[in-house]
Amino acid sequence: MTAPTKKASVDKAARRKRFEDVFPVIAEELLGYIRGEGMPQDAVEWYEKNLYANTPGGKLNRGLSVVDSVEILKGSELGDEEYLKAAILGWCVELLQAYFLVADDIMDQSVTRRGQPCWYRQPGVGNIAINDAFMLEAAIYHLLKKHFRQQTYYVDLLELFLETTFQTELGQLIDLITAPEDSVDLNKFSLEKHHLIVVYKTAFYSFYLPVALAMRVVGITDKAAYDLALSILIPLGEYFQVQDDYLDCYGKPEHIGKIGTDILDNKCSWNINTALRYATPAQRQILDDNYGRKNPESEARVKALFSEAPISIPERYEAYEAEVYSKLQGLIGKVEEQGAGLKREVFESFLGKIYKRSK
């Protein structure tokens, strides 16, 4: 892929800023609502801190994808009112992400998030973060009601968010019971189990939800169009998560923004599941003895084994990436032949952002 031009970088920064500028508007709407309910000032201030600490500040890819997809499907730049509606839906996706992350960090007993202490670890927060997560989720439905209740697709938006939330929670459940940090049992792992986890925990809300929301906004109602989008976006989401797993072990910390801990944390990642499928009996024993152990020596032994034949994770990943990229290009290339109002640029945009990424 060619390196982004200076103009492209400026355009990307401008798009992000325009999207970010909408957040204070919706935050003030939410704060105005709880003030109107007679909540005391300390509760208002707490919720404001919760909103700003957990919602903006990430990559914002999910939210921006809603706006980008609406613009592509509409075929022209959005007017101010159209942009605001698309951006509000984008921020609803970011609120869903914030809800998941606050809860996930508590479940995983994580230490940092986006370079800061996790919300539940910040002074005075603790288990109040559980309720804070619920309040982030509830904000979605307040905003949908306020801004979309008069739209013919209002119920479709509600169903999309509710169904996607349930799907993501199912993925989280499978992940939690398959790979608890304090109980390592590699017999529970498999590439099939990994597929289920990443599709339900990541792909539905990160890839399908933003595009499906955009499709509703522009008036696409044909079920076949949603099935077609799903058939491309779910494999895209799985590819994205496999990349994440691979980069956790092989990416440079200065690029990915963290030091990978999947081996130490007993994560059911693509790397370990691929290793289990191809390991010799002797290699399998080393994995059983060292994976998920909380010491750097065991982690180093597993990392070294990942690169040994016949496991050969780097080579297998390269082959996987080439295969999935070719498959996705084939699917995307046929989008407009099938009609239904979809445009290939929606999917090319997603694939372009993640193919061969290093962070």
XYZ file of C-alpha atoms in Angstrom:
359
model
C 0.000 0.000 0.000
C 1.191 3.517 -0.706
C 2.012 5.826 2.163
C -0.657 8.432 2.950
C -0.024 11.860 1.439
C 0.226 14.976 3.579
C -3.179 16.089 2.245
C -4.712 12.720 3.207
C -3.311 13.080 6.719
C -4.731 16.610 7.000
C -8.125 15.423 5.701
C -8.131 12.566 8.197
C -7.313 14.942 11.062
C -10.048 17.351 9.926
C -12.612 14.534 9.721
C -11.702 13.386 13.200
C -11.942 16.909 14.609
C -15.373 17.476 13.048
C -16.563 14.221 14.601
C -14.987 15.032 17.986
C -16.704 18.436 17.999
C -20.086 16.680 18.179
C -19.299 14.912 21.454
C -19.624 17.962 23.755
C -23.043 18.587 22.182
C -24.396 15.150 23.047
C -22.639 15.128 26.432
C -24.420 18.359 27.331
C -27.745 16.848 26.229
C -27.184 13.886 28.558
C -26.095 16.110 31.434
C -29.066 18.384 30.823
C -31.369 15.395 31.078
C -30.078 14.289 34.483
C -30.109 17.884 35.741
C -33.748 18.023 34.655
C -34.426 14.892 36.690
C -33.300 16.788 39.797
C -30.019 14.940 40.286
C -27.606 16.603 42.737
C -24.590 18.477 41.396
C -22.085 15.826 42.524
C -23.974 13.200 40.473
C -23.946 15.478 37.417
C -20.204 16.056 37.821
C -19.565 12.324 38.269
C -21.467 11.434 35.091
C -19.660 14.151 33.157
C -16.319 12.746 34.280
C -17.462 9.227 33.373
C -18.533 10.315 29.874
C -15.342 12.213 29.067
C -12.928 9.726 30.645
C -14.309 6.701 28.817
C -15.876 7.704 25.497
C -13.605 10.052 23.461
C -9.853 9.525 23.377
C -9.595 6.231 21.510
C -9.063 5.696 17.789
C -12.782 6.434 17.116
C -12.688 4.108 14.087
C -16.114 2.630 14.827
C -17.851 5.972 15.156
C -16.122 7.520 12.164
C -17.070 4.456 10.100
C -20.748 5.316 10.536
C -20.205 8.818 9.131
C -17.932 7.595 6.321
C -20.382 4.856 5.327
C -23.366 7.241 5.261
C -21.401 9.621 3.026
C -20.285 6.854 0.656
C -23.765 5.338 0.370
C -25.378 8.741 -0.135
C -22.840 9.602 -2.817
C -22.226 13.192 -1.748
C -21.022 15.312 1.151
C -23.421 15.520 4.061
C -25.205 18.727 5.003
C -24.899 19.925 8.585
C -28.132 18.255 9.740
C -27.336 14.996 7.933
C -23.826 15.037 9.367
C -25.094 15.599 12.906
C -27.444 12.609 12.694
C -24.707 10.340 11.331
C -22.229 11.572 13.959
C -24.713 11.003 16.799
C -25.083 7.385 15.657
C -21.294 7.155 15.471
C -20.999 8.393 19.045
C -23.661 5.874 20.101
C -21.334 3.149 18.786
C -18.460 4.743 20.734
C -20.646 4.790 23.883
C -21.304 1.083 23.342
C -17.555 0.526 23.055
C -16.980 2.559 26.247
C -19.586 0.475 28.096
C -17.906 -2.758 27.000
C -14.394 -1.553 27.892
C -15.256 -0.270 31.379
C -16.940 -3.595 32.173
C -14.253 -5.700 30.475
C -11.453 -4.015 32.425
C -13.185 -4.906 35.696
C -13.690 -8.527 34.615
C -10.071 -8.847 33.456
C -8.686 -6.820 36.375
C -6.774 -4.773 33.800
C -4.409 -2.027 34.927
C -4.294 0.545 32.125
C -6.495 1.628 29.242
C -5.373 4.155 26.586
C -2.288 4.968 28.630
C -4.252 5.838 31.790
C -5.355 3.784 34.796
C -8.538 1.865 33.983
C -11.678 3.707 35.118
C -12.370 1.348 38.044
C -8.783 1.896 39.269
C -9.036 5.679 39.334
C -9.243 7.365 42.753
C -12.619 6.954 44.415
C -14.201 4.943 41.570
C -13.809 1.228 42.380
C -17.016 -0.770 41.967
C -19.025 2.367 41.134
C -17.564 1.704 37.664
C -20.089 -1.135 37.277
C -22.972 1.339 37.447
C -20.987 3.805 35.334
C -20.796 1.173 32.583
C -24.586 0.775 32.702
C -25.003 4.557 32.447
C -22.795 4.700 29.350
C -25.004 2.081 27.718
C -28.233 3.829 28.771
C -27.024 7.047 27.125
C -27.322 5.328 23.733
C -31.046 4.803 24.072
C -31.686 8.318 25.387
C -29.918 9.773 22.343
C -31.699 7.455 19.909
C -35.075 8.412 21.359
C -34.330 12.137 21.274
C -32.917 12.294 17.753
C -34.504 9.404 15.832
C -37.899 8.652 17.357
C -39.717 10.317 14.453
C -37.745 8.369 11.841
C -39.299 5.332 10.147
C -36.138 3.350 10.938
C -36.127 4.136 14.690
C -37.095 0.595 15.749
C -34.469 -0.808 13.360
C -31.807 1.260 15.145
C -32.983 0.008 18.535
C -32.934 -3.601 17.362
C -29.462 -3.220 15.869
C -27.980 -1.903 19.117
C -29.812 -4.406 21.333
C -28.986 -7.432 19.188
C -25.351 -6.410 18.729
C -24.972 -5.876 22.476
C -26.300 -9.377 23.177
C -23.993 -10.881 20.526
C -20.960 -9.129 22.026
C -21.853 -10.312 25.519
C -22.144 -13.886 24.212
C -18.620 -13.576 22.800
C -17.373 -12.236 26.122
C -18.988 -15.165 27.945
C -17.272 -17.748 25.729
C -13.968 -15.917 26.191
C -14.282 -15.746 29.989
C -15.181 -19.410 30.502
C -12.648 -20.662 27.939
C -9.599 -18.744 29.123
C -9.764 -17.610 32.762
C -6.452 -16.039 33.779
C -6.080 -18.155 36.909
C -6.882 -21.574 35.402
C -4.914 -22.658 32.331
C -6.385 -25.571 30.366
C -5.300 -25.597 26.741
C -7.671 -28.493 26.040
C -10.461 -25.898 26.050
C -8.802 -23.987 23.211
C -9.342 -24.483 19.476
C -9.378 -22.389 16.303
C -13.124 -23.050 16.122
C -13.604 -21.617 19.623
C -11.390 -18.650 18.699
C -13.560 -18.021 15.626
C -16.719 -17.903 17.750
C -15.140 -15.561 20.301
C -13.828 -13.025 17.800
C -16.944 -12.992 15.616
C -19.281 -12.429 18.540
C -17.016 -10.340 20.770
C -15.551 -8.053 18.079
C -16.820 -8.393 14.519
C -20.520 -7.681 15.011
C -20.166 -4.416 16.933
C -16.922 -3.155 15.406
C -17.611 -3.872 11.729
C -21.211 -4.817 10.992
C -22.967 -2.382 13.353
C -21.485 0.876 11.911
C -22.348 -0.103 8.338
C -25.815 -1.447 9.166
C -26.623 1.830 10.948
C -25.510 3.806 7.893
C -27.627 1.590 5.642
C -30.712 2.362 7.742
C -30.027 6.095 7.601
C -29.843 6.155 3.788
C -33.007 4.076 3.439
C -31.724 0.614 2.505
C -34.379 -1.869 3.663
C -33.755 -4.994 1.568
C -32.795 -7.901 3.849
C -30.518 -9.263 1.111
C -28.401 -6.118 1.377
C -27.864 -6.665 5.103
C -27.043 -10.339 4.535
C -24.517 -9.321 1.886
C -22.924 -6.729 4.191
C -22.749 -9.308 6.964
C -21.050 -11.850 4.672
C -18.186 -9.383 4.089
C -17.947 -7.518 7.392
C -17.835 -10.556 9.684
C -14.774 -12.073 7.904
C -13.261 -8.561 7.918
C -13.782 -8.351 11.670
C -12.242 -11.776 12.198
C -9.221 -10.777 10.100
C -8.850 -7.619 12.205
C -8.812 -9.615 15.448
C -6.366 -12.206 14.102
C -4.097 -9.256 13.219
C -4.467 -7.949 16.767
C -3.515 -11.341 18.183
C -0.511 -11.619 15.891
C 0.685 -8.081 16.667
C 0.393 -8.742 20.409
C 3.299 -11.151 19.995
C 5.129 -9.823 16.939
C 4.245 -6.120 16.774
C 6.562 -3.400 18.039
C 5.348 -1.861 21.323
C 6.047 1.639 20.002
C 3.676 0.910 17.103
C 0.836 -0.914 18.888
C 0.951 1.361 21.946
C 1.348 -1.401 24.511
C 3.444 -4.384 25.508
C 1.638 -7.552 24.471
C 0.487 -9.765 27.353
C -1.668 -12.438 25.665
C 0.743 -15.251 26.572
C 1.031 -14.167 30.210
C -2.750 -13.652 30.473
C -3.770 -17.066 29.063
C -5.609 -15.448 26.143
C -7.399 -17.705 23.654
C -5.595 -16.016 20.766
C -5.060 -17.036 17.154
C -1.358 -17.600 17.874
C -1.836 -20.212 20.601
C -4.677 -21.957 18.785
C -2.650 -22.216 15.597
C 0.308 -23.479 17.634
C -1.870 -26.139 19.280
C -3.116 -27.347 15.890
C 0.387 -27.884 14.467
C 2.545 -28.625 17.537
C 4.448 -31.877 17.899
C 3.817 -33.803 21.155
C 7.049 -32.381 22.603
C 6.070 -28.829 21.622
C 2.592 -29.340 23.073
C 4.129 -30.285 26.410
C 6.172 -27.078 26.433
C 3.016 -25.079 25.736
C 1.130 -26.866 28.530
C 3.981 -26.172 30.953
C 4.507 -22.499 30.053
C 1.432 -20.830 28.497
C -0.462 -18.502 30.823
C 2.236 -18.643 33.497
C 2.973 -15.319 35.145
C 6.726 -15.243 34.596
C 8.876 -13.814 31.795
C 10.882 -17.034 31.345
C 7.753 -19.017 30.448
C 6.572 -16.248 28.155
C 9.943 -16.195 26.357
C 9.843 -19.976 25.927
C 6.384 -19.817 24.335
C 7.388 -16.925 22.057
C 10.434 -18.839 20.867
C 8.335 -21.946 20.249
C 5.811 -19.983 18.159
C 8.518 -19.375 15.550
C 9.789 -22.964 15.481
C 8.710 -25.481 12.792
C 6.204 -26.981 12.320
C 4.302 -24.284 14.289
C 5.933 -21.383 12.404
C 3.433 -18.674 13.356
C 4.974 -15.861 11.216
C 4.843 -17.972 8.055
C 1.343 -19.248 8.801
C 0.126 -15.717 9.502
C 1.565 -14.450 6.207
C -0.251 -17.242 4.344
C -3.475 -16.567 6.282
C -3.344 -12.845 5.498
C -2.783 -13.429 1.778
C -5.659 -15.916 1.638
C -8.164 -13.785 3.544
C -7.228 -10.628 1.601
C -7.819 -12.419 -1.701
C -11.141 -13.800 -0.460
C -12.328 -10.398 0.779
C -11.303 -8.666 -2.456
C -13.344 -11.242 -4.361
C -16.415 -10.668 -2.198
C -16.092 -6.879 -2.361
C -15.606 -6.930 -6.131
C -19.053 -8.481 -6.606
C -20.965 -6.108 -4.304
C -22.421 -3.808 -6.950
C -23.321 -6.713 -9.271
C -25.790 -7.805 -6.599
C -27.525 -4.419 -6.468
C -29.362 -3.721 -3.192
C -27.958 -0.187 -2.952
C -24.566 -1.109 -1.506
C -21.283 0.318 -2.777
C -17.959 -1.465 -2.799
C -16.191 1.658 -1.463
C -17.784 1.056 1.960
C -15.972 -2.262 2.270
C -12.796 -1.149 0.474
C -12.514 1.612 3.087
C -12.506 -0.945 5.913
C -10.090 -3.298 4.157
C -7.739 -0.433 3.257
C -7.523 0.636 6.895
C -6.498 -2.773 8.203
C -4.574 -4.590 5.429
C -0.915 -5.021 6.434
C -1.369 -2.741 9.434
C 1.373 -2.679 12.065
C -0.546 -1.003 14.899
